[in-house]
mmCIF file of N, CA and C in Angstrom:
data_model
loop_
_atom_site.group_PDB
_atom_site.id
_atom_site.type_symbol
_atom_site.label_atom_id
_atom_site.label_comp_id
_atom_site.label_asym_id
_atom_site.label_seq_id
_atom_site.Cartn_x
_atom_site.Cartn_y
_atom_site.Cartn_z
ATOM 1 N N UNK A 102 -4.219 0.950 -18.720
ATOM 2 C CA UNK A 102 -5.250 0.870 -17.689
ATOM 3 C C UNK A 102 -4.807 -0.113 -16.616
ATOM 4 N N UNK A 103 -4.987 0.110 -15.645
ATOM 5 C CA UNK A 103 -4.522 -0.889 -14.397
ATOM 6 C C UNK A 103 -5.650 -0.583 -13.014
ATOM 7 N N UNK A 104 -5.783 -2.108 -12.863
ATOM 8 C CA UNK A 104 -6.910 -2.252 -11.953
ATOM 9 C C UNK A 104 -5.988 -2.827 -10.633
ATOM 10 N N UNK A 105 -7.141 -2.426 -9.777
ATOM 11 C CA UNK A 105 -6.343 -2.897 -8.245
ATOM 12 C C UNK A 105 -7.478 -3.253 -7.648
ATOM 13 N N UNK A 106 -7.074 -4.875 -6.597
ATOM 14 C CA UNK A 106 -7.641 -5.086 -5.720
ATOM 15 C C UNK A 106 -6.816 -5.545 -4.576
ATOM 16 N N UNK A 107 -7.777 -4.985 -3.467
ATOM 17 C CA UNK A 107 -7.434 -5.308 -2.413
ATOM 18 C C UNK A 107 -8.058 -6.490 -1.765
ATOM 19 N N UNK A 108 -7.162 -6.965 -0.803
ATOM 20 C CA UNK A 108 -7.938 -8.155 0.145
ATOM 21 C C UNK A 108 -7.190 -8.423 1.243
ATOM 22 N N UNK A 109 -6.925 -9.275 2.317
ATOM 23 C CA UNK A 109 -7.014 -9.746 3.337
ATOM 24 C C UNK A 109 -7.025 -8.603 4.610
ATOM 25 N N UNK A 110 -7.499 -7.857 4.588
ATOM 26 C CA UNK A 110 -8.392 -7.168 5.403
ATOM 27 C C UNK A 110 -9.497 -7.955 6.847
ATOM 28 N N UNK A 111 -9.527 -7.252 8.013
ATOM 29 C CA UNK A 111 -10.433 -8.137 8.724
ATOM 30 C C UNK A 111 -9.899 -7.261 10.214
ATOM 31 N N UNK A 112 -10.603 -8.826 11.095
ATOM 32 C CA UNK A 112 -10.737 -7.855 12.691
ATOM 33 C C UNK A 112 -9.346 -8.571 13.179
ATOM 34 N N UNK A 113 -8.540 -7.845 14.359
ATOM 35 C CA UNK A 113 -7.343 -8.528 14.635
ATOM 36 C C UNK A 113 -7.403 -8.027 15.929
ATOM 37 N N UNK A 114 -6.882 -8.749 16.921
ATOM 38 C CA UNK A 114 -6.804 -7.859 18.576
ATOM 39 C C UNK A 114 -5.109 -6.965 18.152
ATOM 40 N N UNK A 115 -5.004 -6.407 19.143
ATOM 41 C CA UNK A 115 -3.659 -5.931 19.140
ATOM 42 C C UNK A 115 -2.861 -6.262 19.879
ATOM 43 N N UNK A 116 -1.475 -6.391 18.625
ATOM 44 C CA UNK A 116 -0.297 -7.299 19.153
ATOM 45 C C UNK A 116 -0.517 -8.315 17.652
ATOM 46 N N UNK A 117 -1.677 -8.323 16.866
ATOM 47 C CA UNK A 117 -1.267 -9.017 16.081
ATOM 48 C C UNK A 117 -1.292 -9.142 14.736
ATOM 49 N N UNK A 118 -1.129 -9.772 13.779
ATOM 50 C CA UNK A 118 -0.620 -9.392 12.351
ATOM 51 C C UNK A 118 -2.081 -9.951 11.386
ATOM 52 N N UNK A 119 -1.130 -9.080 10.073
ATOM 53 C CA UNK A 119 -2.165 -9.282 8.963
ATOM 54 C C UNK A 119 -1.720 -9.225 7.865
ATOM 55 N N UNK A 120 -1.714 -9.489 6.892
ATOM 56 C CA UNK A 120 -0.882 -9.648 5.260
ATOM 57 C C UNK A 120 -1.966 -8.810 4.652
ATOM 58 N N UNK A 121 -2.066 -7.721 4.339
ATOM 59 C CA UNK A 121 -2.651 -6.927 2.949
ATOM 60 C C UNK A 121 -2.363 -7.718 1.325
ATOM 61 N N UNK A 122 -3.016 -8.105 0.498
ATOM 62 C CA UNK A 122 -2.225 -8.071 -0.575
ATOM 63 C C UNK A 122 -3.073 -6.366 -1.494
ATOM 64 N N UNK A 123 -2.392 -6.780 -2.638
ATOM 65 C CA UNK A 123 -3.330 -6.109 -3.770
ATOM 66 C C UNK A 123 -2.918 -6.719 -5.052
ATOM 67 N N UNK A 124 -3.592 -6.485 -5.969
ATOM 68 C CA UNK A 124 -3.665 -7.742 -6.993
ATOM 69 C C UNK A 124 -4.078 -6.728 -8.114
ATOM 70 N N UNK A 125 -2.822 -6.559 -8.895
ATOM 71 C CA UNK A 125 -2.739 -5.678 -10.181
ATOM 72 C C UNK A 125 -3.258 -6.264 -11.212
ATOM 73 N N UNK A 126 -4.121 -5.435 -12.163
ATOM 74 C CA UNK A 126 -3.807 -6.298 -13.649
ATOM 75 C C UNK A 126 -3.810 -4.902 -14.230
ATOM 76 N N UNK A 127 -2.760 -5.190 -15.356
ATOM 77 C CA UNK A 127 -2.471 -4.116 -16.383
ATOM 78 C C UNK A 127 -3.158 -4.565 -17.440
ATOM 79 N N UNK A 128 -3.927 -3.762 -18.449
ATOM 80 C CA UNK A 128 -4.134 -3.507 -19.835
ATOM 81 C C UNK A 128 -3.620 -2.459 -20.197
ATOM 82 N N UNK A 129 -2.984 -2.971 -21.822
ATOM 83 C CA UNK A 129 -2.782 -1.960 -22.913
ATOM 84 C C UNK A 129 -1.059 -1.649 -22.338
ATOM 85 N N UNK A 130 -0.216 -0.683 -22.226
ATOM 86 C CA UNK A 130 0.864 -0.476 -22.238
ATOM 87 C C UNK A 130 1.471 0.118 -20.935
ATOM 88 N N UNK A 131 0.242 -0.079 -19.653
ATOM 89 C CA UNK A 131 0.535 0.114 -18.437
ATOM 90 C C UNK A 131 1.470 -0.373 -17.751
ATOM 91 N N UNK A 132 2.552 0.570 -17.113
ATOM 92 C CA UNK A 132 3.656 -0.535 -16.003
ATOM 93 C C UNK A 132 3.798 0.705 -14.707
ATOM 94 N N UNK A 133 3.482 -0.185 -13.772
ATOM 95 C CA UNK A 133 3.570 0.167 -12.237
ATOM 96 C C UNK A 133 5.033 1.014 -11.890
ATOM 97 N N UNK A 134 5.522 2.143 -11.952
ATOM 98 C CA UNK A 134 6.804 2.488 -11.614
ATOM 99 C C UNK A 134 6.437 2.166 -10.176
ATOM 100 N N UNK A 135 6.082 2.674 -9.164
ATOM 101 C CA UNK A 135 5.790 2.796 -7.822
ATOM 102 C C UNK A 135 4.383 2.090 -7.126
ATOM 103 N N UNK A 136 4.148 1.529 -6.222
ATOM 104 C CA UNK A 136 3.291 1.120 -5.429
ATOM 105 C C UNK A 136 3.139 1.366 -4.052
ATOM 106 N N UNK A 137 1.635 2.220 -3.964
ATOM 107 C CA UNK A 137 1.737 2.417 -2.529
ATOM 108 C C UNK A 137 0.937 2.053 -1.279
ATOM 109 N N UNK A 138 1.185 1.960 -0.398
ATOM 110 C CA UNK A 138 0.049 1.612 0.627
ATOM 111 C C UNK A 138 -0.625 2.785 1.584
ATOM 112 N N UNK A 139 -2.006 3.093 1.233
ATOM 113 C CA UNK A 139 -2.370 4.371 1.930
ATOM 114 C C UNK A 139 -3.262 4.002 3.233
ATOM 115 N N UNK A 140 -3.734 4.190 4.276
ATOM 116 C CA UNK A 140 -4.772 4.308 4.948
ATOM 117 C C UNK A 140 -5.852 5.364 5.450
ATOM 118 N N UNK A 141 -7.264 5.189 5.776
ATOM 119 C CA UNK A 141 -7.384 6.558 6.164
ATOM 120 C C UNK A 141 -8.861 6.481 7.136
ATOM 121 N N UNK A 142 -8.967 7.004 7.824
ATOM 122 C CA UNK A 142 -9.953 6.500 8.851
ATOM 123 C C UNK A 142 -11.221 7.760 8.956
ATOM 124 N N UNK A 143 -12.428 7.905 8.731
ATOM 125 C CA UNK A 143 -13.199 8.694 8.721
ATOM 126 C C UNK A 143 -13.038 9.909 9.107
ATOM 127 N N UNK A 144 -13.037 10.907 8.878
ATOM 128 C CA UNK A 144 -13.012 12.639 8.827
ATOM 129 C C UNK A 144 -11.621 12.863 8.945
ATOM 130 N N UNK A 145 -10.658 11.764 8.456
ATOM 131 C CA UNK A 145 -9.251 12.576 8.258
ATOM 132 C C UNK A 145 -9.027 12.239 7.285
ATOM 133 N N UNK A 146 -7.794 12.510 6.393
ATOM 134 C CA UNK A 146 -7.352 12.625 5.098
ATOM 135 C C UNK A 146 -6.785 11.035 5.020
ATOM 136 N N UNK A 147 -6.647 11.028 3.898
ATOM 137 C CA UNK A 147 -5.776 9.589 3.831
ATOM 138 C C UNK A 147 -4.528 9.344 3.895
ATOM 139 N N UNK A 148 -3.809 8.640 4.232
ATOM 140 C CA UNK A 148 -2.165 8.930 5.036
ATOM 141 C C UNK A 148 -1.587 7.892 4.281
ATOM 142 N N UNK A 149 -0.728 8.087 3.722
ATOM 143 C CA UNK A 149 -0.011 7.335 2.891
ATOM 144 C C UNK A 149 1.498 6.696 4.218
ATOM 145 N N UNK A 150 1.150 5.276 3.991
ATOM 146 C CA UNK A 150 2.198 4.806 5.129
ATOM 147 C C UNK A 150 3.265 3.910 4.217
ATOM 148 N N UNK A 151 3.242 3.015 3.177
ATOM 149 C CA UNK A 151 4.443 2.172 2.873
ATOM 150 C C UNK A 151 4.111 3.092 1.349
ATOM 151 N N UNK A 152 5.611 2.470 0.670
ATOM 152 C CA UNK A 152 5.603 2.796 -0.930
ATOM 153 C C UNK A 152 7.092 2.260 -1.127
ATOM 154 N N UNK A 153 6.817 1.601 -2.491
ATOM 155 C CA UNK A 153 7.763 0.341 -3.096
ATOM 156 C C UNK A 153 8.054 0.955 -4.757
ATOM 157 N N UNK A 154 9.640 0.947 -4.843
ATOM 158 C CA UNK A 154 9.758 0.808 -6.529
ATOM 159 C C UNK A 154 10.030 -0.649 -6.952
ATOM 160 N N UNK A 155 8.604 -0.764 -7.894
ATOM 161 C CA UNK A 155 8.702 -1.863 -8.214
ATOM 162 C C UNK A 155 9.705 -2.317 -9.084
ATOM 163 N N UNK A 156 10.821 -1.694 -9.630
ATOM 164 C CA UNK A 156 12.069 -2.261 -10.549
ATOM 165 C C UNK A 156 12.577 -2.855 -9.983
ATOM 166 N N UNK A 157 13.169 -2.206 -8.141
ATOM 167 C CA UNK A 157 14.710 -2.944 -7.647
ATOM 168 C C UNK A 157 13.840 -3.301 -6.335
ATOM 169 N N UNK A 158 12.063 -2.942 -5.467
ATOM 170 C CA UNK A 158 11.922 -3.356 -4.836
ATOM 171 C C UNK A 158 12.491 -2.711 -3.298
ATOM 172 N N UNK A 159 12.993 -1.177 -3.865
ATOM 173 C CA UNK A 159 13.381 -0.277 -2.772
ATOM 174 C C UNK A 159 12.034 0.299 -2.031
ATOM 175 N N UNK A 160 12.278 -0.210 -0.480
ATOM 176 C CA UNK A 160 10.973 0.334 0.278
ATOM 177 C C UNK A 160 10.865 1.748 0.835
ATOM 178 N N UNK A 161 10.012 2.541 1.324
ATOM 179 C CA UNK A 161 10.121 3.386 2.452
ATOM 180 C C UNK A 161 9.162 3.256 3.255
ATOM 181 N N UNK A 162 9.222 3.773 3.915
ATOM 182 C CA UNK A 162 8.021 3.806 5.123
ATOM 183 C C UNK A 162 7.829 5.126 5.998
ATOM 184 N N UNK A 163 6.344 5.544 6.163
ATOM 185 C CA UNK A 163 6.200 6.622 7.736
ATOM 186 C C UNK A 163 6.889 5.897 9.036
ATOM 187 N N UNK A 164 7.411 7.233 9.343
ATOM 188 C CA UNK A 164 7.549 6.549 11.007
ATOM 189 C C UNK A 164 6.758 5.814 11.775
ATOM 190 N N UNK A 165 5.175 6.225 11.923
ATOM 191 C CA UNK A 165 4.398 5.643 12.314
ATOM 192 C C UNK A 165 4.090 4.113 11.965
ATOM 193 N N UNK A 166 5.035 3.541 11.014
ATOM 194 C CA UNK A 166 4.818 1.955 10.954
ATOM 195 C C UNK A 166 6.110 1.360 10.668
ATOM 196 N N UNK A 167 7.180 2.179 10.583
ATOM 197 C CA UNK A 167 8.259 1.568 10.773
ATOM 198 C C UNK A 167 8.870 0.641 11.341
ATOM 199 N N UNK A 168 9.228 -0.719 11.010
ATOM 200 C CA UNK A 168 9.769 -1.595 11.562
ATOM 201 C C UNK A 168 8.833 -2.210 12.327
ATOM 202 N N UNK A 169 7.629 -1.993 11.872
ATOM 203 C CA UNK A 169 6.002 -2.934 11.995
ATOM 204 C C UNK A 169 5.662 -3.483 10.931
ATOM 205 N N UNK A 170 5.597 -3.095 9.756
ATOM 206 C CA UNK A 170 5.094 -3.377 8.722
ATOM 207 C C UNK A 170 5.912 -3.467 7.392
ATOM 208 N N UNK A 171 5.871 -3.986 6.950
ATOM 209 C CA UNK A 171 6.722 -4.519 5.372
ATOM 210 C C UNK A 171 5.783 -4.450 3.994
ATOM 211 N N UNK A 172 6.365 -3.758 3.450
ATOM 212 C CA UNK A 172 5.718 -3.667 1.834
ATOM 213 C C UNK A 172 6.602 -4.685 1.321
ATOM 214 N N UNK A 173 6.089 -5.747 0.043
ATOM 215 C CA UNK A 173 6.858 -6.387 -0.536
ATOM 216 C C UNK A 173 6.241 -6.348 -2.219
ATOM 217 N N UNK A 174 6.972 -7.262 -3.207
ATOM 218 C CA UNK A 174 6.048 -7.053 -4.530
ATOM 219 C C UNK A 174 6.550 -8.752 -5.239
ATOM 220 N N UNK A 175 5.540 -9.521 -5.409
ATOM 221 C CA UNK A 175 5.808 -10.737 -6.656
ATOM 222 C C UNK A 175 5.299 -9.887 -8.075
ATOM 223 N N UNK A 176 6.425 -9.733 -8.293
ATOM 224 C CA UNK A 176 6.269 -9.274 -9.748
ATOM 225 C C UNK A 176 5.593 -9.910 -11.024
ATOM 226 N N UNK A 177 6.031 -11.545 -10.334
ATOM 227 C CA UNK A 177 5.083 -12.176 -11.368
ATOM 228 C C UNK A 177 4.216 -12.686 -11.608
ATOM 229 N N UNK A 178 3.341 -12.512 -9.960
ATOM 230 C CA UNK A 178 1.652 -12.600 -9.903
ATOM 231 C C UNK A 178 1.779 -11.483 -9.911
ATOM 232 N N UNK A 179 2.121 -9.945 -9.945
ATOM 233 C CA UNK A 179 1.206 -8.717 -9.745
ATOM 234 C C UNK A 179 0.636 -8.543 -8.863
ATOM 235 N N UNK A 180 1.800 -8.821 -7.186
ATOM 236 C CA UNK A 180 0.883 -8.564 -6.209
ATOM 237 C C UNK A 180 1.477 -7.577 -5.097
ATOM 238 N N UNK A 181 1.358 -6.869 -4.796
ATOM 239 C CA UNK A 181 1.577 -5.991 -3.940
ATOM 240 C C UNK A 181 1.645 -6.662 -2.610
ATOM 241 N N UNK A 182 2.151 -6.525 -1.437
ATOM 242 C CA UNK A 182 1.504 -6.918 -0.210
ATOM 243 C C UNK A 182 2.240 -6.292 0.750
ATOM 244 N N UNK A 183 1.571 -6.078 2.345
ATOM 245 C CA UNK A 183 1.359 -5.310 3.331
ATOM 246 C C UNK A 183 1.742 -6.403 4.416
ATOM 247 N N UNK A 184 3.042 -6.727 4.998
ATOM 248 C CA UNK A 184 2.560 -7.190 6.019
ATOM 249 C C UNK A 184 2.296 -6.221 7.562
ATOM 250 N N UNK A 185 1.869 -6.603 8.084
ATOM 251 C CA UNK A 185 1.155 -5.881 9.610
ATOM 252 C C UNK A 185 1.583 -6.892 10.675
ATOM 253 N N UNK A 186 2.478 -5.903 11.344
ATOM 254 C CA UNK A 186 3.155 -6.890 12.176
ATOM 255 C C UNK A 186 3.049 -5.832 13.906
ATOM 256 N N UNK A 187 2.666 -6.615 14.997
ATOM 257 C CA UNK A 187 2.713 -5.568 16.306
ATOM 258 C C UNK A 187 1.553 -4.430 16.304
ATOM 259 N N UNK A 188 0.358 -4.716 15.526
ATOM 260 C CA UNK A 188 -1.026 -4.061 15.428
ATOM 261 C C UNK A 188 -1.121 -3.317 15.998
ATOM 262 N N UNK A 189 -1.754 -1.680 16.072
ATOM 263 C CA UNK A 189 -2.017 -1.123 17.180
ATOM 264 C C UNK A 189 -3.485 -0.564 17.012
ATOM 265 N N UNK A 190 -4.331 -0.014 18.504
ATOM 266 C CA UNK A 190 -5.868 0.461 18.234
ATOM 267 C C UNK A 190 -5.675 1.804 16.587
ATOM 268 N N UNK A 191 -4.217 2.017 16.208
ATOM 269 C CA UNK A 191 -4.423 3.179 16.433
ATOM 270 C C UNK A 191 -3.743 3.040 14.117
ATOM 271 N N UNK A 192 -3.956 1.543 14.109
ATOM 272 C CA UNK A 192 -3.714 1.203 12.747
ATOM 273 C C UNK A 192 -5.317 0.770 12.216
ATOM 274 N N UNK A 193 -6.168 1.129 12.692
ATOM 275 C CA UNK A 193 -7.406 0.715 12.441
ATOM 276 C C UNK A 193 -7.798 1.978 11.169
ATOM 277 N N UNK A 194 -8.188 1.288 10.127
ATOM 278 C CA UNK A 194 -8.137 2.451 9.036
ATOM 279 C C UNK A 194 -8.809 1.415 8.222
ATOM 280 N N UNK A 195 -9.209 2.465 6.649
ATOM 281 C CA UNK A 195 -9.075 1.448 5.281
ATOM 282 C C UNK A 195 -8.103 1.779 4.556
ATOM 283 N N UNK A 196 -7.764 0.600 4.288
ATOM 284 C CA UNK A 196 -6.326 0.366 3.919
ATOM 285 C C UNK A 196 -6.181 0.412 1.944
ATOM 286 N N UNK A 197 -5.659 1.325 1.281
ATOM 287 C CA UNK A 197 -5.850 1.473 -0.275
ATOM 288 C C UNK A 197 -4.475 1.321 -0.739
ATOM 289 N N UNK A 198 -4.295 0.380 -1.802
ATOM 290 C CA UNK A 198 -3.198 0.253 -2.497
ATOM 291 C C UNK A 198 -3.404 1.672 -3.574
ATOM 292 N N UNK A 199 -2.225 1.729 -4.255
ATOM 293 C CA UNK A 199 -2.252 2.981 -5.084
ATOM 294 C C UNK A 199 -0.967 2.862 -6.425
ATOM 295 N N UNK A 200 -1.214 3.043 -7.445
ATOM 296 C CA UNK A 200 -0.403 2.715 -8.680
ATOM 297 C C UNK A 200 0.212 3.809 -8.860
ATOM 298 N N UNK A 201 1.112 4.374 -9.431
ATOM 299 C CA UNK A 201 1.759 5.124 -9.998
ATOM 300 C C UNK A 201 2.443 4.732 -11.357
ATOM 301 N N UNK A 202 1.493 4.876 -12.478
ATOM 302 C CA UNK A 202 2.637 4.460 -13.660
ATOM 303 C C UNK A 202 2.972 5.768 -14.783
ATOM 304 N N UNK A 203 3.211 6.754 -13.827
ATOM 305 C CA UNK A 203 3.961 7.916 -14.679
ATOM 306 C C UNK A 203 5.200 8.003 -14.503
ATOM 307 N N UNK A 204 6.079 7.084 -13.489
ATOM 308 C CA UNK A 204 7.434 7.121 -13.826
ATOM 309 C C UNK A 204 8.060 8.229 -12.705
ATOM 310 N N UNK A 205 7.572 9.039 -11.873
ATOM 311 C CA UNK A 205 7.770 10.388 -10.917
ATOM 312 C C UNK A 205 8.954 9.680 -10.105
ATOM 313 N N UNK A 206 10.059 10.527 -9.839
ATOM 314 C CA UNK A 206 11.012 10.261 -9.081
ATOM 315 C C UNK A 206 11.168 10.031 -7.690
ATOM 316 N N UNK A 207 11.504 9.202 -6.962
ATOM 317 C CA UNK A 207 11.911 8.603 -5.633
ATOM 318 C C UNK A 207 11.739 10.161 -4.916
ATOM 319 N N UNK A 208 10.554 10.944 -4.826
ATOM 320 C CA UNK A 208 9.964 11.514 -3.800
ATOM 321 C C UNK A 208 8.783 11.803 -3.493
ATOM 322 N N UNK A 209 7.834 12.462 -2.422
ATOM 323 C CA UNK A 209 6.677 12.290 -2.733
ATOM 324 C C UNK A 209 5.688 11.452 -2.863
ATOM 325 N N UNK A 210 6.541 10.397 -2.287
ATOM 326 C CA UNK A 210 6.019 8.836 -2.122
ATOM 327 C C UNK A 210 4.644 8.390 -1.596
ATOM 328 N N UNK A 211 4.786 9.595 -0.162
ATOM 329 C CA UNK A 211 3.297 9.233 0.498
ATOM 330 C C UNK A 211 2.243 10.371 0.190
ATOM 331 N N UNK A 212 2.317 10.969 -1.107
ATOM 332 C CA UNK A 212 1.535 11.902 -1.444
ATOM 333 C C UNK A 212 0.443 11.126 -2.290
ATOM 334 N N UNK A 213 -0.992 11.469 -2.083
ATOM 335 C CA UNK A 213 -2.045 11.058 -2.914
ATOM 336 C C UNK A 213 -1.531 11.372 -4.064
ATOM 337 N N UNK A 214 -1.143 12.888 -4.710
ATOM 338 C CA UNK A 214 -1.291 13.356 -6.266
ATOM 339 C C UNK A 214 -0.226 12.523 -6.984
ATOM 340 N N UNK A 215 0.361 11.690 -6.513
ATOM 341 C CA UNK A 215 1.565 11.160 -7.203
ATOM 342 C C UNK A 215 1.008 9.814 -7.619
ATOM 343 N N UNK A 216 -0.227 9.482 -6.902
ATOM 344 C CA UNK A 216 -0.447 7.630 -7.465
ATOM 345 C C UNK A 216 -1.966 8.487 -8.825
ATOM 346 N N UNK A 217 -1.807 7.478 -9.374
ATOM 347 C CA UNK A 217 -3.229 7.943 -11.347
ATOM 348 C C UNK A 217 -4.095 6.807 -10.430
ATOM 349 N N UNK A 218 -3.415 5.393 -10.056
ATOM 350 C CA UNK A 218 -4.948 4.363 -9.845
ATOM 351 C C UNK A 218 -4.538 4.159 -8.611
ATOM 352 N N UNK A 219 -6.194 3.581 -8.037
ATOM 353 C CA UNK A 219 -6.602 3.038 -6.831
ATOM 354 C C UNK A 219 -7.179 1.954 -6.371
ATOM 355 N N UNK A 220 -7.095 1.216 -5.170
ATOM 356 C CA UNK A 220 -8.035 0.428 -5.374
ATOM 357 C C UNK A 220 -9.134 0.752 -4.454
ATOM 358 N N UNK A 221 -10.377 0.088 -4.533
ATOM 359 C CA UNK A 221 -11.236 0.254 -3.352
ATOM 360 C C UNK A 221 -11.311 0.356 -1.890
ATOM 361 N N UNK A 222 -10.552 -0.539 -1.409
ATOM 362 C CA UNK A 222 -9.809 -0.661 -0.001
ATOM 363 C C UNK A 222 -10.739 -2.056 0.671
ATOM 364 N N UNK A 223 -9.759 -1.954 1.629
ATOM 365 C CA UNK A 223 -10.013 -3.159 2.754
ATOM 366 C C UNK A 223 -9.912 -2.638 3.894
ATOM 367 N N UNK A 224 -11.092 -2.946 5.016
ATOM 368 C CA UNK A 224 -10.906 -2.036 5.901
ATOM 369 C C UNK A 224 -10.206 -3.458 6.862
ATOM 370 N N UNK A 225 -9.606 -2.421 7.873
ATOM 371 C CA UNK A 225 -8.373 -3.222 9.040
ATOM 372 C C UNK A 225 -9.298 -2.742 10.280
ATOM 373 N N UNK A 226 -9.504 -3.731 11.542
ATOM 374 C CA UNK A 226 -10.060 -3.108 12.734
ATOM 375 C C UNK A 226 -8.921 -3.753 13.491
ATOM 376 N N UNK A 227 -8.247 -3.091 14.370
ATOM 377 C CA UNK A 227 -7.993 -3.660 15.857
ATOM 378 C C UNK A 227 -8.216 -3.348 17.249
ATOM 379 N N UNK A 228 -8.507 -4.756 17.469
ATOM 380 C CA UNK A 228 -9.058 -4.522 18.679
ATOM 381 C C UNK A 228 -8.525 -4.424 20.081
ATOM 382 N N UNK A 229 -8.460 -4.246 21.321
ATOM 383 C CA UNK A 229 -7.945 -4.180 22.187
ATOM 384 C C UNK A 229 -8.219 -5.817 22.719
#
């Protein structure tokens, strides 16, 4: 079983940054192969933008936040994190970490059906 929370979420103008974390705890024989960062903003689907293997800490990213934003992982707090770097109106979403501990291979990364847990989310506003 593995729980997720999210936090540092909030209002930001644009142009400027924000650290996401998420904050794992495993019970019972749960381990995180993959971690992802999704967003998704009312009447559209949810868009999966960063995703991390947590063994070696290999990132990817959508174009749309490339070389804005950084996924990273402390393995030994169990924390996921998001940084948000160069904000735009157009990153305004809620922002959901996402577990994957079935082990699925380095594709498919930003697909919902590939993460089992979630967390609630943190919503991100930016402002002009």
């Amino acid at each position: 079983q593995v729980q997720l929370v999210e936090s540092g979420g909030g209002s930001v103008q644009a142009g400027g940054s924000l650290r996401l974390s998420c904050t794992i705890t495993v019970s019972g024989d749960g381990y995180n192969y993959y971690m992802g960062w999704f967003r998704q903003v009312p009447g559209n689907e949810r868009e999966g933008i960063a995703a991390i293997r947590i063994g070696d800490g290999e990132a990817s990213y959508v174009d749309s936040v490339k070389g804005r934003f950084t996924i990273s992982r402390d393995e030994y707090k169990k924390i996921i994190y998001l940084q948000m770097n160069s904000l735009k109106l157009e990153d305004t979403a809620m922002y959901y970490c996402a577990a994957d501990t079935r082990g699925a291979a380095w594709d498919n990364l930003f697909s919902e059906g590939r993460y089992n847990y979630w967390g609630q989310g943190t919503q991100v506003t930016v402002s002009s």
